[in-house]
């Protein structure tokens, strides 16, 4: 399908990455190398259904505009399930020629009865790949997958997190060469265990005072906050062998459609991740397949930690690079503001704390209210009603709530696209990501603000230009 034809699709994202055609799910192999952000993902090049898993590929220089490169890792004796990629700077794997750094992917090879971890390498910055035939980690199990590999400088070794899905366990392993792996420890089962565990990630971030916190994140399906799939995390410490928690399990996202997030490897000075924007509860049935595609990625997010009265908490904020898409600013005022909208928009509201306030955004099409967002001192709520388009999607309609701690200042940062809504509130403490399939295109936004003084509030809306997703 040409990109010109793609633009006519009413649900095709304007600022969220999706390939021109076919099925995608989990992001894989996120790595920054050669001045490019590499995005690989689970991809079926033959249809808009989940089958024949390959790794698709796209690259970007700014996390906003993406060039689709087609298939990177091709299905053969096994399907190419999820995994990660690293830069092998010193040829520790022995897979390079010793003259320059190169990319190594570690992925799960999947058959109907067996899963094990394999390597692939690229000497030309991801343009072409060599799949190496022998498994580097094989436990003889049917369910054993999703290796996330990173370099741990204090140990002078590669560390892998990998899941035992049925057992609800994350295993940590160490290697000097990416081939031979030694088990270090096992985390779990703990936290949310209502579904199998998938797609782990382990990484450090600094809070505002410069203290290091390690984040262990793992997905589960089902057992999410509203049924279907979801993402949980813990904050704690990693000593090179074992992860120990300092917080209870919490949800990464309180919406329905954020799954399988992983962080970019070798990205200096910050942590950025994105996710598959869907839910296994209804992913196979979202109303896009008639246009030849199914699945999209969330916006990239910077990940950090804030320390509140109740302790440290994960925060997520949209990457600042997205601001290059902003068009002419349109102000929002106290009281009621109604605006005509189409395509993609960004909203940013800021206000000082008040004893009682109520901020509400409603998005309407000619068919009526398609979704609403409310913020009070205690929580953020997204209400996603059933429509004629989504009547067959079990679990789609409902209220999604994210708690807010007491704060001195509040904000609501929201991205509305053709078929999605991403809500960031409370300095990135409360996150809700929801797919949105309006019965007709959204044409109006109404912002209602009560309980605030004029001097305490600022609000803005930007229409967003179309991000370039080229092939």
Short mmCIF file of C-alpha atoms in Angstrom, two decimals:
data_model
loop_
_atom_site.label_atom_id
_atom_site.label_comp_id
_atom_site.label_asym_id
_atom_site.label_seq_id
_atom_site.Cartn_x
_atom_site.Cartn_y
_atom_site.Cartn_z
CA UNK A 1 0.00 0.00 0.00
CA UNK A 2 1.36 3.45 -0.90
CA UNK A 3 1.73 6.14 1.75
CA UNK A 4 -0.67 8.34 -0.25
CA UNK A 5 -3.36 5.70 0.13
CA UNK A 6 -2.47 5.33 3.80
CA UNK A 7 -3.36 8.98 4.45
CA UNK A 8 -6.99 8.37 3.48
CA UNK A 9 -7.52 5.90 6.32
CA UNK A 10 -9.59 7.60 9.08
CA UNK A 11 -7.88 5.60 11.85
CA UNK A 12 -4.33 5.81 10.52
CA UNK A 13 -2.17 7.66 13.12
CA UNK A 14 -0.73 11.03 12.18
CA UNK A 15 2.03 11.19 14.81
CA UNK A 16 2.30 7.58 16.07
CA UNK A 17 4.44 5.13 14.12
CA UNK A 18 2.75 2.33 12.21
CA UNK A 19 4.05 0.56 9.09
CA UNK A 20 2.33 1.03 5.77
CA UNK A 21 0.71 -2.40 5.93
CA UNK A 22 0.21 -5.59 7.93
CA UNK A 23 0.28 -6.63 11.59
CA UNK A 24 2.68 -5.32 14.24
CA UNK A 25 2.95 -5.79 17.98
CA UNK A 26 5.83 -5.61 20.51
CA UNK A 27 8.71 -3.19 19.89
CA UNK A 28 12.01 -5.10 19.75
CA UNK A 29 15.72 -4.31 19.61
CA UNK A 30 15.50 -0.60 20.43
CA UNK A 31 19.05 0.73 20.11
CA UNK A 32 20.69 4.09 19.35
CA UNK A 33 23.63 3.72 16.97
CA UNK A 34 25.26 5.78 14.25
CA UNK A 35 23.11 8.82 15.03
CA UNK A 36 19.92 6.83 14.46
CA UNK A 37 17.18 5.49 16.67
CA UNK A 38 16.54 1.91 15.55
CA UNK A 39 13.04 0.57 16.07
CA UNK A 40 12.42 -3.12 15.41
CA UNK A 41 9.06 -4.76 16.08
CA UNK A 42 7.07 -7.95 15.81
CA UNK A 43 5.81 -7.99 12.24
CA UNK A 44 3.81 -10.26 9.94
CA UNK A 45 4.73 -9.21 6.39
CA UNK A 46 1.92 -11.29 4.89
CA UNK A 47 -1.29 -10.10 6.58
CA UNK A 48 -2.93 -8.02 9.32
CA UNK A 49 -3.16 -11.02 11.68
CA UNK A 50 -0.69 -12.26 14.30
CA UNK A 51 1.32 -15.02 12.60
CA UNK A 52 4.68 -15.63 10.87
CA UNK A 53 6.57 -13.35 13.23
CA UNK A 54 9.54 -11.48 11.71
CA UNK A 55 11.29 -8.35 12.93
CA UNK A 56 10.18 -5.29 11.00
CA UNK A 57 12.40 -2.24 11.11
CA UNK A 58 12.26 1.56 11.06
CA UNK A 59 14.89 4.22 11.78
CA UNK A 60 14.73 7.86 12.87
CA UNK A 61 17.11 10.69 13.66
CA UNK A 62 14.65 12.53 15.93
CA UNK A 63 12.13 9.99 17.38
CA UNK A 64 9.38 11.74 15.41
CA UNK A 65 9.88 11.06 11.70
CA UNK A 66 10.50 7.42 10.77
CA UNK A 67 11.75 5.63 7.68
CA UNK A 68 10.30 2.14 7.33
CA UNK A 69 12.90 -0.40 6.17
CA UNK A 70 10.78 -3.52 5.87
CA UNK A 71 11.90 -6.88 7.27
CA UNK A 72 15.14 -7.12 9.28
CA UNK A 73 15.05 -10.67 10.74
CA UNK A 74 13.21 -13.28 8.67
CA UNK A 75 11.26 -16.30 9.85
CA UNK A 76 12.92 -19.60 8.97
CA UNK A 77 13.07 -22.76 11.06
CA UNK A 78 11.49 -20.73 13.82
CA UNK A 79 9.51 -17.53 14.12
CA UNK A 80 11.42 -14.44 15.29
CA UNK A 81 9.80 -13.53 18.60
CA UNK A 82 10.63 -10.57 20.85
CA UNK A 83 14.08 -9.56 22.03
CA UNK A 84 16.61 -6.73 22.20
CA UNK A 85 19.66 -5.33 20.43
CA UNK A 86 22.97 -3.91 21.65
CA UNK A 87 26.06 -2.27 20.20
CA UNK A 88 29.03 -4.64 20.54
CA UNK A 89 31.69 -1.94 20.85
CA UNK A 90 34.67 -4.24 21.49
CA UNK A 91 33.62 -7.35 19.54
CA UNK A 92 33.04 -9.28 22.77
CA UNK A 93 30.83 -11.70 20.84
CA UNK A 94 33.47 -12.46 18.22
CA UNK A 95 30.84 -11.92 15.52
CA UNK A 96 32.55 -8.85 14.03
CA UNK A 97 35.78 -8.32 12.13
CA UNK A 98 37.35 -6.27 14.92
CA UNK A 99 37.56 -3.05 12.93
CA UNK A 100 34.39 -1.24 14.06
CA UNK A 101 31.44 -1.64 16.45
CA UNK A 102 28.34 -3.42 15.19
CA UNK A 103 24.84 -4.47 16.23
CA UNK A 104 23.92 -7.76 17.87
CA UNK A 105 20.29 -8.79 18.40
CA UNK A 106 19.22 -11.38 20.96
CA UNK A 107 15.77 -12.77 20.21
CA UNK A 108 13.50 -15.70 21.01
CA UNK A 109 13.24 -18.38 18.34
CA UNK A 110 9.71 -19.79 18.56
CA UNK A 111 8.10 -23.01 17.37
CA UNK A 112 4.81 -24.47 18.56
CA UNK A 113 6.59 -26.61 21.15
CA UNK A 114 9.86 -24.82 21.94
CA UNK A 115 11.39 -21.42 22.69
CA UNK A 116 15.09 -20.55 23.06
CA UNK A 117 17.32 -17.48 22.70
CA UNK A 118 19.37 -16.81 19.56
CA UNK A 119 21.72 -14.15 18.17
CA UNK A 120 21.76 -12.16 14.94
CA UNK A 121 24.38 -9.60 13.91
CA UNK A 122 24.65 -6.67 11.53
CA UNK A 123 27.91 -5.14 10.31
CA UNK A 124 26.22 -2.32 8.34
CA UNK A 125 24.18 -0.48 10.99
CA UNK A 126 21.12 -2.69 10.62
CA UNK A 127 20.82 -2.68 6.85
CA UNK A 128 21.39 -6.45 6.61
CA UNK A 129 21.51 -9.19 9.24
CA UNK A 130 23.10 -12.60 9.73
CA UNK A 131 21.10 -15.06 11.84
CA UNK A 132 23.35 -17.42 13.77
CA UNK A 133 21.86 -20.93 13.89
CA UNK A 134 22.77 -22.18 17.37
CA UNK A 135 20.78 -21.17 20.44
CA UNK A 136 22.78 -19.36 23.10
CA UNK A 137 20.27 -20.10 25.88
CA UNK A 138 18.00 -23.14 25.73
CA UNK A 139 16.17 -24.68 28.68
CA UNK A 140 14.14 -27.13 26.60
CA UNK A 141 10.93 -25.26 27.45
CA UNK A 142 7.83 -24.37 25.49
CA UNK A 143 7.54 -20.94 27.17
CA UNK A 144 10.84 -19.11 27.79
CA UNK A 145 11.24 -15.79 26.01
CA UNK A 146 11.79 -12.05 25.53
CA UNK A 147 15.50 -11.51 26.34
CA UNK A 148 16.45 -7.91 27.21
CA UNK A 149 20.24 -7.49 27.21
CA UNK A 150 22.29 -4.53 28.46
CA UNK A 151 25.89 -3.78 29.38
CA UNK A 152 26.51 -3.48 33.15
CA UNK A 153 29.74 -1.53 33.59
CA UNK A 154 30.32 -2.36 37.32
CA UNK A 155 30.26 -6.08 36.44
CA UNK A 156 32.10 -5.58 33.13
CA UNK A 157 29.56 -8.00 31.66
CA UNK A 158 26.38 -8.31 29.67
CA UNK A 159 23.22 -8.82 31.74
CA UNK A 160 20.08 -10.48 30.40
CA UNK A 161 16.57 -10.45 31.81
CA UNK A 162 14.34 -13.18 30.37
CA UNK A 163 10.94 -14.49 31.46
CA UNK A 164 9.55 -17.84 32.44
CA UNK A 165 5.97 -16.81 31.58
CA UNK A 166 3.98 -19.63 33.17
CA UNK A 167 5.99 -19.52 36.42
CA UNK A 168 5.70 -15.66 36.60
CA UNK A 169 9.46 -15.34 36.98
CA UNK A 170 12.16 -13.04 35.60
CA UNK A 171 15.58 -14.69 35.44
CA UNK A 172 18.78 -12.61 35.45
CA UNK A 173 21.91 -13.94 33.73
CA UNK A 174 25.47 -12.75 33.00
CA UNK A 175 27.75 -13.23 30.00
CA UNK A 176 31.15 -11.98 28.85
CA UNK A 177 30.57 -12.78 25.18
CA UNK A 178 26.76 -12.92 24.55
CA UNK A 179 27.09 -16.66 23.85
CA UNK A 180 27.60 -18.34 27.24
CA UNK A 181 25.17 -17.30 29.97
CA UNK A 182 25.38 -17.94 33.72
CA UNK A 183 22.24 -17.67 35.86
CA UNK A 184 22.47 -15.07 38.63
CA UNK A 185 19.06 -14.97 40.30
CA UNK A 186 15.31 -15.29 39.80
CA UNK A 187 12.73 -12.62 40.64
CA UNK A 188 9.11 -13.62 41.32
CA UNK A 189 6.45 -14.67 41.42
CA UNK A 190 5.24 -11.53 43.18
CA UNK A 191 3.13 -8.47 42.47
CA UNK A 192 0.44 -9.01 39.84
CA UNK A 193 0.28 -12.66 38.78
CA UNK A 194 -3.18 -12.93 37.19
CA UNK A 195 -1.66 -13.71 33.79
CA UNK A 196 1.56 -14.92 32.23
CA UNK A 197 4.61 -12.63 32.45
CA UNK A 198 6.26 -11.23 29.31
CA UNK A 199 8.77 -8.64 28.02
CA UNK A 200 10.94 -7.71 31.03
CA UNK A 201 13.27 -4.72 31.23
CA UNK A 202 15.75 -3.67 33.93
CA UNK A 203 17.47 -0.28 33.89
CA UNK A 204 18.70 2.54 36.19
CA UNK A 205 17.34 6.08 36.32
CA UNK A 206 18.19 9.08 38.51
CA UNK A 207 15.71 11.11 40.53
CA UNK A 208 15.83 14.90 40.78
CA UNK A 209 18.41 14.69 43.58
CA UNK A 210 20.70 12.42 41.57
CA UNK A 211 19.91 9.23 43.50
CA UNK A 212 19.92 6.07 41.39
CA UNK A 213 16.87 3.82 41.23
CA UNK A 214 16.66 0.57 39.30
CA UNK A 215 13.41 -0.12 37.48
CA UNK A 216 12.23 -3.69 36.88
CA UNK A 217 9.27 -3.80 34.54
CA UNK A 218 7.33 -6.85 33.34
CA UNK A 219 4.06 -7.21 31.42
CA UNK A 220 1.25 -9.62 32.14
CA UNK A 221 -1.64 -11.02 30.12
CA UNK A 222 -4.38 -11.21 31.24
CA UNK A 223 -4.56 -9.54 34.66
CA UNK A 224 -4.18 -5.89 33.60
CA UNK A 225 -5.89 -3.13 35.56
CA UNK A 226 -9.11 -3.42 33.50
CA UNK A 227 -8.77 -6.90 32.07
CA UNK A 228 -6.60 -8.03 29.23
CA UNK A 229 -2.93 -7.08 29.23
CA UNK A 230 -1.06 -4.60 31.43
CA UNK A 231 2.38 -3.48 32.61
CA UNK A 232 3.72 -3.48 36.17
CA UNK A 233 6.98 -2.22 37.68
CA UNK A 234 9.03 -2.13 40.86
CA UNK A 235 11.71 0.35 41.98
CA UNK A 236 14.69 -1.02 43.83
CA UNK A 237 18.38 -1.90 43.64
CA UNK A 238 20.51 -4.11 41.40
CA UNK A 239 23.92 -5.24 42.71
CA UNK A 240 25.08 -6.98 39.56
CA UNK A 241 23.45 -10.23 40.57
CA UNK A 242 20.06 -9.68 42.18
CA UNK A 243 17.25 -7.13 41.97
CA UNK A 244 15.69 -6.18 45.33
CA UNK A 245 12.56 -4.06 45.59
CA UNK A 246 11.98 -0.89 47.58
CA UNK A 247 8.40 -0.33 46.39
CA UNK A 248 5.33 -2.48 45.84
CA UNK A 249 4.24 -3.45 42.35
CA UNK A 250 2.54 -0.57 40.53
CA UNK A 251 1.00 -0.09 37.10
CA UNK A 252 3.14 1.65 34.50
CA UNK A 253 0.02 2.85 32.66
CA UNK A 254 -3.59 2.96 33.88
CA UNK A 255 -5.14 2.73 30.42
CA UNK A 256 -5.89 -0.29 28.28
CA UNK A 257 -3.40 0.10 25.47
CA UNK A 258 0.23 0.23 26.60
CA UNK A 259 2.10 -3.08 26.38
CA UNK A 260 5.59 -4.52 25.88
CA UNK A 261 7.53 -1.27 26.41
CA UNK A 262 11.32 -1.54 26.31
CA UNK A 263 14.05 1.09 26.57
CA UNK A 264 16.56 2.19 23.95
CA UNK A 265 20.04 0.72 24.49
CA UNK A 266 23.10 3.00 24.29
CA UNK A 267 21.09 6.20 24.43
CA UNK A 268 23.22 8.73 26.33
CA UNK A 269 21.99 10.83 29.26
CA UNK A 270 18.35 9.73 29.36
CA UNK A 271 16.01 6.73 29.33
CA UNK A 272 13.41 6.56 26.57
CA UNK A 273 10.93 3.83 25.79
CA UNK A 274 7.82 3.20 23.74
CA UNK A 275 5.27 0.40 23.63
CA UNK A 276 2.86 -1.44 21.41
CA UNK A 277 -0.36 0.54 21.66
CA UNK A 278 -3.00 -2.18 21.98
CA UNK A 279 -4.41 -4.85 24.29
CA UNK A 280 -4.44 -8.60 23.73
CA UNK A 281 -8.08 -8.58 24.87
CA UNK A 282 -9.16 -7.16 21.49
CA UNK A 283 -5.99 -6.58 19.42
CA UNK A 284 -7.04 -9.07 16.73
CA UNK A 285 -10.36 -7.27 16.18
CA UNK A 286 -9.64 -3.53 16.11
CA UNK A 287 -11.36 -1.99 13.05
CA UNK A 288 -8.34 -1.28 10.86
CA UNK A 289 -7.74 -4.53 8.99
CA UNK A 290 -9.96 -3.49 6.06
CA UNK A 291 -7.26 -0.90 5.34
CA UNK A 292 -4.54 -3.57 5.43
CA UNK A 293 -2.82 -2.69 8.74
CA UNK A 294 -3.25 -3.47 12.42
CA UNK A 295 -1.18 -2.04 15.27
CA UNK A 296 0.73 1.12 16.19
CA UNK A 297 3.39 2.28 18.63
CA UNK A 298 2.92 4.73 21.49
CA UNK A 299 4.73 8.04 21.48
CA UNK A 300 8.30 7.77 22.79
CA UNK A 301 8.52 8.72 26.48
CA UNK A 302 11.32 9.82 28.76
CA UNK A 303 11.31 7.73 31.93
CA UNK A 304 12.40 9.02 35.32
CA UNK A 305 11.68 8.88 39.05
CA UNK A 306 10.17 11.45 41.40
CA UNK A 307 10.29 11.10 45.17
CA UNK A 308 6.97 12.03 46.80
CA UNK A 309 5.75 11.87 50.40
CA UNK A 310 4.92 8.18 49.89
CA UNK A 311 8.33 7.41 48.37
CA UNK A 312 9.71 7.13 44.83
CA UNK A 313 7.40 6.73 41.84
CA UNK A 314 8.02 6.21 38.12
CA UNK A 315 7.27 9.22 35.92
CA UNK A 316 6.89 9.36 32.14
CA UNK A 317 6.86 12.40 29.87
CA UNK A 318 6.57 12.66 26.08
CA UNK A 319 9.96 13.31 24.51
CA UNK A 320 10.55 17.04 23.83
CA UNK A 321 11.38 16.29 20.19
CA UNK A 322 7.62 16.05 19.57
CA UNK A 323 7.38 19.83 19.90
CA UNK A 324 8.65 20.21 16.32
CA UNK A 325 5.18 19.09 15.18
CA UNK A 326 3.40 22.00 16.91
CA UNK A 327 1.56 24.45 14.67
CA UNK A 328 -0.08 27.76 15.67
CA UNK A 329 -0.86 27.94 19.39
CA UNK A 330 -4.50 28.31 20.40
CA UNK A 331 -5.16 29.41 24.03
CA UNK A 332 -7.51 27.69 26.47
CA UNK A 333 -9.26 29.78 29.13
CA UNK A 334 -11.01 29.29 32.45
CA UNK A 335 -14.70 28.44 32.22
CA UNK A 336 -15.75 26.70 29.01
CA UNK A 337 -13.78 26.75 25.76
CA UNK A 338 -15.02 24.97 22.63
CA UNK A 339 -12.69 24.48 19.69
CA UNK A 340 -12.87 22.85 16.30
CA UNK A 341 -10.31 20.06 15.98
CA UNK A 342 -9.29 17.50 13.40
CA UNK A 343 -6.40 15.11 12.85
CA UNK A 344 -3.82 15.25 15.67
CA UNK A 345 -3.64 17.75 18.56
CA UNK A 346 -1.59 18.38 21.68
CA UNK A 347 -3.09 19.93 24.83
CA UNK A 348 -1.04 21.34 27.71
CA UNK A 349 -2.73 22.73 30.84
CA UNK A 350 -0.97 23.93 34.00
CA UNK A 351 -2.46 25.21 37.27
CA UNK A 352 -1.61 25.78 40.92
CA UNK A 353 -3.03 23.56 43.63
CA UNK A 354 -6.51 24.37 44.91
CA UNK A 355 -8.70 22.74 47.55
CA UNK A 356 -11.18 21.65 44.91
CA UNK A 357 -10.93 21.87 41.16
CA UNK A 358 -12.39 20.07 38.18
CA UNK A 359 -10.87 20.01 34.70
CA UNK A 360 -12.78 18.23 31.95
CA UNK A 361 -12.06 17.71 28.27
CA UNK A 362 -14.69 16.26 25.95
CA UNK A 363 -14.00 15.15 22.39
CA UNK A 364 -16.99 14.96 20.09
CA UNK A 365 -17.78 13.74 16.62
CA UNK A 366 -21.06 14.28 14.84
CA UNK A 367 -22.16 11.04 16.52
CA UNK A 368 -21.72 12.54 20.05
CA UNK A 369 -19.13 12.39 22.82
CA UNK A 370 -16.47 9.85 21.85
CA UNK A 371 -14.19 10.16 24.89
CA UNK A 372 -13.75 12.43 27.93
CA UNK A 373 -10.90 13.21 30.33
CA UNK A 374 -11.39 14.52 33.87
CA UNK A 375 -8.81 15.68 36.45
CA UNK A 376 -9.54 16.26 40.14
CA UNK A 377 -7.10 16.62 43.07
CA UNK A 378 -7.28 12.85 43.60
CA UNK A 379 -7.27 11.26 40.13
CA UNK A 380 -7.40 11.34 36.36
CA UNK A 381 -10.30 9.57 34.64
CA UNK A 382 -10.71 8.68 30.96
CA UNK A 383 -14.18 7.55 29.91
CA UNK A 384 -14.25 5.63 26.65
CA UNK A 385 -17.85 4.79 25.62
CA UNK A 386 -18.94 2.00 23.32
CA UNK A 387 -19.74 3.06 19.76
CA UNK A 388 -21.18 1.31 16.73
CA UNK A 389 -17.60 0.77 15.56
CA UNK A 390 -16.40 -0.81 18.82
CA UNK A 391 -19.52 -2.77 19.78
CA UNK A 392 -17.72 -6.07 19.11
CA UNK A 393 -14.56 -5.22 21.09
CA UNK A 394 -14.88 -6.94 24.47
CA UNK A 395 -13.33 -4.77 27.19
CA UNK A 396 -13.10 -1.61 25.07
CA UNK A 397 -15.69 0.58 26.79
CA UNK A 398 -15.20 1.73 30.37
CA UNK A 399 -13.62 4.14 32.85
CA UNK A 400 -9.87 4.14 33.35
CA UNK A 401 -8.58 5.81 36.53
CA UNK A 402 -5.08 6.86 37.58
CA UNK A 403 -4.46 8.17 41.13
CA UNK A 404 -2.75 11.51 41.80
CA UNK A 405 -0.80 12.37 44.96
CA UNK A 406 -1.19 15.80 46.61
CA UNK A 407 0.85 18.27 44.56
CA UNK A 408 1.72 21.95 44.72
CA UNK A 409 1.12 22.33 40.99
CA UNK A 410 -0.77 20.20 38.47
CA UNK A 411 -0.60 19.68 34.75
CA UNK A 412 -2.48 17.80 32.07
CA UNK A 413 -0.52 16.95 28.90
CA UNK A 414 -2.57 15.15 26.29
CA UNK A 415 -2.03 13.88 22.74
CA UNK A 416 -5.08 13.14 20.61
CA UNK A 417 -4.46 11.27 17.35
CA UNK A 418 -6.76 9.68 14.80
CA UNK A 419 -7.21 6.50 16.85
CA UNK A 420 -5.55 7.09 20.22
CA UNK A 421 -5.38 9.22 23.33
CA UNK A 422 -2.29 9.51 25.56
CA UNK A 423 -2.76 11.36 28.85
CA UNK A 424 0.11 12.51 31.11
CA UNK A 425 -0.84 14.23 34.38
CA UNK A 426 0.79 15.26 37.64
CA UNK A 427 4.26 15.71 36.19
CA UNK A 428 4.09 12.32 34.49
CA UNK A 429 2.93 10.42 37.58
CA UNK A 430 -0.50 9.46 36.20
CA UNK A 431 -0.55 7.98 32.70
CA UNK A 432 -3.49 6.66 30.68
CA UNK A 433 -3.06 5.33 27.13
CA UNK A 434 -6.20 4.33 25.23
CA UNK A 435 -6.96 3.46 21.65
CA UNK A 436 -9.88 5.45 20.29
CA UNK A 437 -12.07 4.40 17.37
CA UNK A 438 -14.70 7.13 16.97
CA UNK A 439 -17.86 6.37 15.06
CA UNK A 440 -17.05 9.46 12.98
CA UNK A 441 -13.94 11.68 12.99
CA UNK A 442 -13.65 13.90 16.06
CA UNK A 443 -14.42 17.50 15.13
CA UNK A 444 -14.81 19.40 18.44
CA UNK A 445 -13.05 19.66 21.80
CA UNK A 446 -14.68 21.29 24.81
CA UNK A 447 -12.55 22.25 27.83
CA UNK A 448 -14.42 23.00 31.08
CA UNK A 449 -12.44 24.31 34.06
CA UNK A 450 -13.91 24.98 37.50
CA UNK A 451 -12.49 25.90 40.91
CA UNK A 452 -9.37 27.75 39.73
CA UNK A 453 -8.31 31.41 39.81
CA UNK A 454 -7.31 33.31 36.68
CA UNK A 455 -3.76 33.80 37.86
CA UNK A 456 -3.22 30.11 38.56
CA UNK A 457 -4.07 28.64 35.15
CA UNK A 458 -2.52 28.53 31.68
CA UNK A 459 -3.73 26.39 28.83
CA UNK A 460 -2.75 25.80 25.22
CA UNK A 461 -3.72 23.65 22.26
CA UNK A 462 -1.53 22.96 19.23
CA UNK A 463 -2.66 21.27 16.04
CA UNK A 464 0.14 18.90 15.08
CA UNK A 465 1.63 18.57 11.64
CA UNK A 466 1.77 15.15 10.03
CA UNK A 467 4.86 13.19 11.04
CA UNK A 468 6.68 11.70 8.08
CA UNK A 469 6.58 7.89 7.99
CA UNK A 470 8.33 7.09 4.72
CA UNK A 471 9.12 3.79 3.02
#
